Coordinates of N, CA and C in Angstrom, one line a residue:
X236 N 151.8 154.6 58.1 CA 152.0 154.3 58.8 C 152.2 155.8 59.9
X237 N 151.8 155.8 60.9 CA 152.1 157.7 62.0 C 153.2 156.9 62.4
X238 N 153.2 158.0 62.7 CA 154.8 159.0 63.2 C 155.1 158.6 64.2
X239 N 154.7 158.8 65.5 CA 154.1 157.5 66.3 C 155.0 156.3 66.1
X240 N 154.1 155.6 65.7 CA 154.3 153.8 65.3 C 156.1 153.9 64.5
X241 N 155.9 154.8 63.2 CA 157.2 155.0 63.5 C 158.7 155.1 64.6
X242 N 158.5 156.3 65.5 CA 159.5 156.3 67.4 C 159.4 154.8 67.8
X243 N 158.1 154.0 68.0 CA 157.9 152.9 68.3 C 159.2 151.8 67.9
X244 N 158.4 152.3 66.2 CA 159.5 150.8 65.9 C 161.1 151.1 65.8
X245 N 161.7 151.9 65.8 CA 162.7 152.9 65.3 C 163.8 152.2 67.3
X246 N 162.5 153.1 68.2 CA 163.4 151.8 69.8 C 163.4 150.4 69.6
X247 N 162.1 150.5 69.4 CA 162.4 148.2 69.5 C 163.3 147.6 68.6
X248 N 163.7 148.5 67.4 CA 165.1 148.4 66.8 C 166.8 148.1 67.9
X249 N 166.4 149.6 68.1 CA 167.5 149.7 68.7 C 167.9 148.9 70.1
X250 N 166.7 148.5 70.5 CA 166.7 147.8 72.0 C 166.9 146.3 71.2
X251 N 166.9 145.6 70.8 CA 167.3 144.3 69.7 C 167.9 145.0 69.9
X252 N 169.1 145.3 69.2 CA 169.9 145.1 68.8 C 171.0 145.3 69.7
X253 N 171.1 145.7 70.9 CA 171.6 145.9 71.8 C 171.4 144.5 72.6
X254 N 170.3 143.9 72.9 CA 169.5 142.8 73.0 C 170.7 141.8 72.7
X255 N 170.6 141.4 70.9 CA 171.4 140.9 70.6 C 172.9 141.0 71.1
X256 N 173.5 142.3 71.1 CA 174.8 142.7 71.3 C 175.5 141.9 72.6
X257 N 174.4 141.6 73.3 CA 174.5 141.6 75.0 C 174.4 139.8 75.0
X258 N 174.1 138.9 74.0 CA 173.2 137.6 73.8 C 174.8 137.2 73.4
X259 N 175.1 137.5 73.1 CA 176.5 137.2 71.7 C 177.0 136.9 73.1
X260 N 177.4 137.5 73.8 CA 178.7 137.2 74.6 C 178.9 136.4 76.1
X261 N 177.1 136.5 76.7 CA 177.3 136.1 78.0 C 175.7 135.9 78.1
X262 N 175.2 134.4 79.3 CA 174.3 134.3 78.7 C 173.5 135.7 80.2
X263 N 172.5 135.4 79.2 CA 171.2 136.8 79.5 C 171.0 136.1 81.5
X264 N 171.0 134.9 81.5 CA 170.2 134.0 82.7 C 171.1 134.2 83.9
X265 N 172.3 134.4 84.1 CA 172.6 133.6 84.2 C 173.6 135.2 85.4
X266 N 172.9 136.4 85.1 CA 174.3 137.5 85.5 C 172.4 138.2 86.3
X267 N 172.5 139.7 87.4 CA 171.7 140.9 88.1 C 170.8 141.2 86.6
X268 N 171.3 141.9 85.9 CA 170.5 142.2 85.3 C 169.4 141.3 83.8
X269 N 169.8 140.0 83.7 CA 168.7 139.0 83.0 C 167.8 139.8 83.3
X270 N 166.7 139.6 84.5 CA 165.6 140.1 84.8 C 165.0 141.1 84.2
X271 N 165.9 142.7 84.7 CA 166.0 144.2 83.6 C 165.4 144.0 82.8
X272 N 165.6 142.7 81.7 CA 166.1 142.0 80.4 C 164.2 142.0 79.7
X273 N 163.8 140.6 80.9 CA 163.0 140.3 79.9 C 162.2 140.6 80.2
X274 N 161.5 141.8 81.8 CA 161.2 143.2 82.0 C 160.5 144.1 80.8
X275 N 162.4 144.5 79.7 CA 162.1 145.2 78.7 C 161.4 145.1 77.6
X276 N 161.5 143.2 77.4 CA 160.9 142.6 76.3 C 159.0 142.3 76.6
X277 N 158.7 142.4 78.0 CA 157.7 142.7 78.0 C 156.7 143.9 78.0
X278 N 157.8 145.1 77.9 CA 157.0 146.5 78.4 C 157.2 146.4 76.8
X279 N 158.5 146.0 76.2 CA 158.3 146.2 74.2 C 157.0 145.6 73.6
X280 N 156.7 144.8 74.8 CA 155.6 143.6 73.7 C 154.3 144.1 74.2
X281 N 154.1 145.1 75.2 CA 152.9 146.1 75.2 C 152.8 146.0 74.4
X282 N 153.6 147.9 73.6 CA 153.7 149.6 73.8 C 153.2 148.8 71.9
X283 N 154.2 147.4 71.9 CA 153.6 146.9 70.0 C 151.9 146.6 70.3
X284 N 151.3 145.9 71.2 CA 150.3 145.3 70.9 C 149.1 146.4 71.4
X285 N 149.5 147.6 72.6 CA 149.3 149.0 72.2 C 149.1 149.5 71.1
X286 N 149.5 149.3 70.3 CA 149.7 150.4 68.6 C 148.9 149.5 67.7
X287 N 148.8 148.0 68.1 CA 148.4 148.3 67.5 C 146.7 148.1 67.3
X288 N 146.2 147.6 68.6 CA 144.8 148.8 69.0 C 144.1 149.5 68.3
X289 N 145.7 149.9 68.6 CA 145.0 152.3 68.6 C 144.8 152.4 66.7
X290 N 145.8 151.6 66.7 CA 146.1 151.4 64.8 C 145.0 151.2 64.2
X291 N 144.1 150.1 64.5 CA 143.2 148.9 64.2 C 141.3 150.5 65.0
X292 N 141.3 150.4 65.5 CA 141.0 151.3 66.5 C 140.3 153.3 64.8
X293 N 141.8 153.2 65.3 CA 142.1 154.6 64.5 C 141.5 154.5 62.9
X294 N 142.1 153.0 62.2 CA 141.4 152.6 60.9 C 139.8 152.6 61.2
X295 N 138.9 152.2 62.1 CA 137.1 152.0 61.5 C 137.0 153.4 62.1

């Protein structure tokens, strides 16, 4: 695994932990920061897809 991939995986892990911590106490869709939460998930999914494409093209 490349170093870049490890860094992204670590950041993703931290944000997921923080997200689950908030979801335990608060319904995220009823508060004003629910939308940035959703946007951050979409952004992270984009990073994961970009990493997969980068890894596949790197192996070719």
